[in-house]
Amino acid sequence: MAPLHTIKKSTTATSESVTRKGHHERRNRIVEEVEEEDEDDEMQDVDDADTDELDSSQQSPVAGPSDHKVAALIGSIVDTRRKRLQVDKASIHKSYAESKKDAQDGITTLFDELEAKSSSAHSAQLTTLRQLLARKAELEATMASKLAQLETEYASHCYDLQRVAELRSKSLQ
C-alpha cells in the first residue's frame, strides 16, 4: 500500500475577506454564476457531442467492452448533470415563487393596515366634525336669541329716552 500523500498549505497564502457592498455585489455574483452555468452548458454540449461520437464508435465492430463502460459512465454523468440542473432550476423557481408570494402578502397586509387606520381616522374626524357643527349651531342659536333680546332692550331704552326727552322739553317750556 502506497503512503498517503498530504497536501501542504502555502504559508504565504493570504486570506480573503468578503465585504458586502450592497445589491451590486449580489448582482455581480449572480452574473458570474450564470456565466459559469453557461460554461457548464457548453461542456454539456461537448459531452453530448462526445456521447454521440461514442455511440457511433459503439456501433463499430472494433469497439471493446471498455468502450461500452466509458460510454455508460459518460451517459450517467450527463444524465446526472441534467437532473442536477433540473433540480437547481426547480429550487430556484420554488424560492422565487415563495418570495414573490411573501412580498405580495406583505404588501397586501400593509395596505390593509393602512386602509384600516385611515378608515378609523376618517370616521373619528367625521364624528368630531359632526360634534363641532352641532356646537356651532347651538352657539349661533344662542347668539341669535341674545341679539334679539338686545334689539328689544335697545328699542325699549330708545323709547324711554325719547319719553324722558319729550317730558323734559315740555317742562322747560
Coordinates of C-alpha atoms in Angstrom, one line a residue:
M1 CA 0.0 0.0 0.0
A2 CA 1.4 3.4 -1.0
P3 CA 1.9 6.1 1.6
L4 CA -0.8 8.7 1.9
H5 CA 0.0 12.0 0.3
T6 CA -0.8 15.1 2.3
I7 CA -1.3 18.5 0.7
K8 CA 0.8 21.2 2.2
K9 CA -0.8 24.6 2.6
S10 CA 1.2 27.5 1.5
T11 CA 2.3 29.7 4.3
T12 CA 2.4 32.7 2.1
A13 CA -1.3 32.4 1.1
T14 CA -3.4 35.4 2.1
S15 CA -6.8 35.0 3.5
E16 CA -9.6 36.7 1.5
S17 CA -12.2 38.6 3.4
V18 CA -15.6 39.1 1.7
T19 CA -17.1 42.5 2.1
R20 CA -20.7 43.2 1.1
K21 CA -21.1 46.3 -0.9
G22 CA -24.9 46.1 -1.3
H23 CA -27.0 44.6 -4.0
H24 CA -24.4 45.3 -6.8
E25 CA -22.2 42.6 -5.4
R26 CA -25.1 40.1 -5.4
R27 CA -25.8 41.0 -9.0
N28 CA -22.1 40.5 -9.9
R29 CA -22.1 37.2 -8.1
I30 CA -25.3 36.1 -9.9
V31 CA -23.8 37.2 -13.3
E32 CA -20.7 35.2 -12.6
E33 CA -22.7 32.2 -11.6
V34 CA -24.7 32.5 -14.8
E35 CA -21.5 32.7 -16.8
E36 CA -20.3 29.6 -15.0
E37 CA -23.6 27.8 -15.8
D38 CA -23.2 28.9 -19.5
E39 CA -19.7 27.3 -19.4
D40 CA -21.3 24.2 -17.9
D41 CA -23.9 24.2 -20.7
E42 CA -21.0 24.4 -23.2
M43 CA -19.3 21.5 -21.5
Q44 CA -22.6 19.6 -21.6
D45 CA -22.8 20.2 -25.4
V46 CA -19.3 18.9 -25.7
D47 CA -20.2 15.9 -23.5
D48 CA -23.3 15.4 -25.7
A49 CA -21.1 15.5 -28.8
D50 CA -18.6 13.1 -27.2
T51 CA -21.5 10.8 -26.3
D52 CA -22.7 10.9 -29.9
E53 CA -19.2 10.0 -31.0
L54 CA -19.1 7.2 -28.5
D55 CA -22.5 6.0 -29.7
S56 CA -21.1 5.9 -33.3
S57 CA -18.0 4.1 -32.1
Q58 CA -20.1 1.6 -30.2
Q59 CA -21.7 0.6 -33.5
S60 CA -18.3 -0.2 -35.0
P61 CA -17.4 -3.9 -34.7
V62 CA -13.9 -3.0 -33.3
A63 CA -15.3 -1.4 -30.1
G64 CA -14.3 -3.3 -26.9
P65 CA -16.0 -3.8 -23.6
S66 CA -14.1 -0.9 -22.0
D67 CA -15.6 1.5 -24.6
H68 CA -19.1 0.4 -23.5
K69 CA -18.2 1.1 -19.9
V70 CA -16.8 4.5 -20.7
A71 CA -19.9 5.4 -22.8
A72 CA -22.2 4.2 -20.0
L73 CA -20.2 6.2 -17.5
I74 CA -20.3 9.3 -19.6
G75 CA -24.0 8.8 -20.2
S76 CA -24.7 8.5 -16.5
I77 CA -22.6 11.6 -15.8
V78 CA -24.5 13.6 -18.4
D79 CA -27.8 12.3 -17.0
T80 CA -26.8 13.2 -13.5
R81 CA -25.8 16.7 -14.6
R82 CA -29.1 17.2 -16.4
K83 CA -31.0 16.0 -13.3
R84 CA -29.0 18.3 -11.1
L85 CA -29.6 21.2 -13.4
Q86 CA -33.4 20.5 -13.4
V87 CA -33.4 20.2 -9.6
D88 CA -31.5 23.5 -9.3
K89 CA -33.9 25.2 -11.7
A90 CA -36.9 23.8 -9.8
S91 CA -35.5 25.0 -6.4
I92 CA -34.8 28.5 -7.9
H93 CA -38.4 28.7 -9.3
K94 CA -39.8 27.5 -6.0
S95 CA -37.8 30.0 -4.0
Y96 CA -38.8 32.8 -6.4
A97 CA -42.5 31.8 -6.1
E98 CA -42.3 31.8 -2.3
S99 CA -40.5 35.1 -2.1
K100 CA -43.0 36.6 -4.6
K101 CA -45.9 35.3 -2.6
D102 CA -44.4 36.6 0.6
A103 CA -43.8 40.1 -0.9
Q104 CA -47.4 40.2 -2.3
D105 CA -48.8 39.1 1.1
G106 CA -46.7 41.7 2.9
I107 CA -47.8 44.5 0.5
T108 CA -51.4 43.4 0.8
T109 CA -51.2 43.3 4.6
L110 CA -49.5 46.7 4.7
F111 CA -52.2 48.3 2.5
D112 CA -55.0 46.7 4.6
E113 CA -53.5 48.0 7.8
L114 CA -53.1 51.5 6.3
E115 CA -56.6 51.4 5.0
A116 CA -58.0 50.3 8.4
K117 CA -56.0 53.1 10.1
S118 CA -57.1 55.7 7.7
S119 CA -60.7 54.5 7.8
S120 CA -60.8 54.7 11.6
A121 CA -59.1 58.2 11.5
H122 CA -61.6 59.3 8.9
S123 CA -64.6 58.1 10.9
A124 CA -63.1 59.8 14.0
Q125 CA -62.7 63.1 12.1
L126 CA -66.3 62.8 10.8
T127 CA -67.6 62.3 14.3
T128 CA -65.6 65.3 15.6
L129 CA -66.9 67.4 12.6
R130 CA -70.5 66.5 13.4
Q131 CA -70.0 67.4 17.1
L132 CA -68.4 70.7 16.1
L133 CA -71.2 71.5 13.6
A134 CA -73.8 70.8 16.3
R135 CA -71.9 73.1 18.8
K136 CA -71.7 75.8 16.1
A137 CA -75.5 75.5 15.5
E138 CA -76.1 75.9 19.3
L139 CA -73.8 78.9 19.5
E140 CA -75.5 80.5 16.5
A141 CA -78.9 80.0 18.1
T142 CA -77.8 81.4 21.4
M143 CA -76.2 84.4 19.6
A144 CA -79.4 85.0 17.6
S145 CA -81.6 84.9 20.8
K146 CA -79.2 87.3 22.6
L147 CA -79.1 89.6 19.6
A148 CA -83.0 89.6 19.5
Q149 CA -83.0 90.4 23.3
L150 CA -80.5 93.2 22.8
E151 CA -82.6 94.7 20.0
T152 CA -85.8 94.7 22.1
E153 CA -83.9 96.2 25.1
Y154 CA -82.4 98.8 22.8
A155 CA -85.8 99.7 21.4
S156 CA -87.3 100.0 24.9
H157 CA -84.4 102.2 26.0
C158 CA -84.8 104.3 23.0
Y159 CA -88.5 104.7 23.7
D160 CA -87.8 105.5 27.4
L161 CA -85.1 108.1 26.4
Q162 CA -87.4 109.6 23.9
R163 CA -90.2 109.9 26.5
V164 CA -87.8 111.5 29.0
A165 CA -86.6 114.0 26.4
E166 CA -90.2 114.9 25.5
L167 CA -91.2 115.4 29.1
R168 CA -88.1 117.4 29.9
S169 CA -88.7 119.7 26.9
K170 CA -92.3 120.2 28.0
S171 CA -91.2 121.1 31.5
L172 CA -88.8 123.6 30.2
Q173 CA -91.3 125.4 28.1

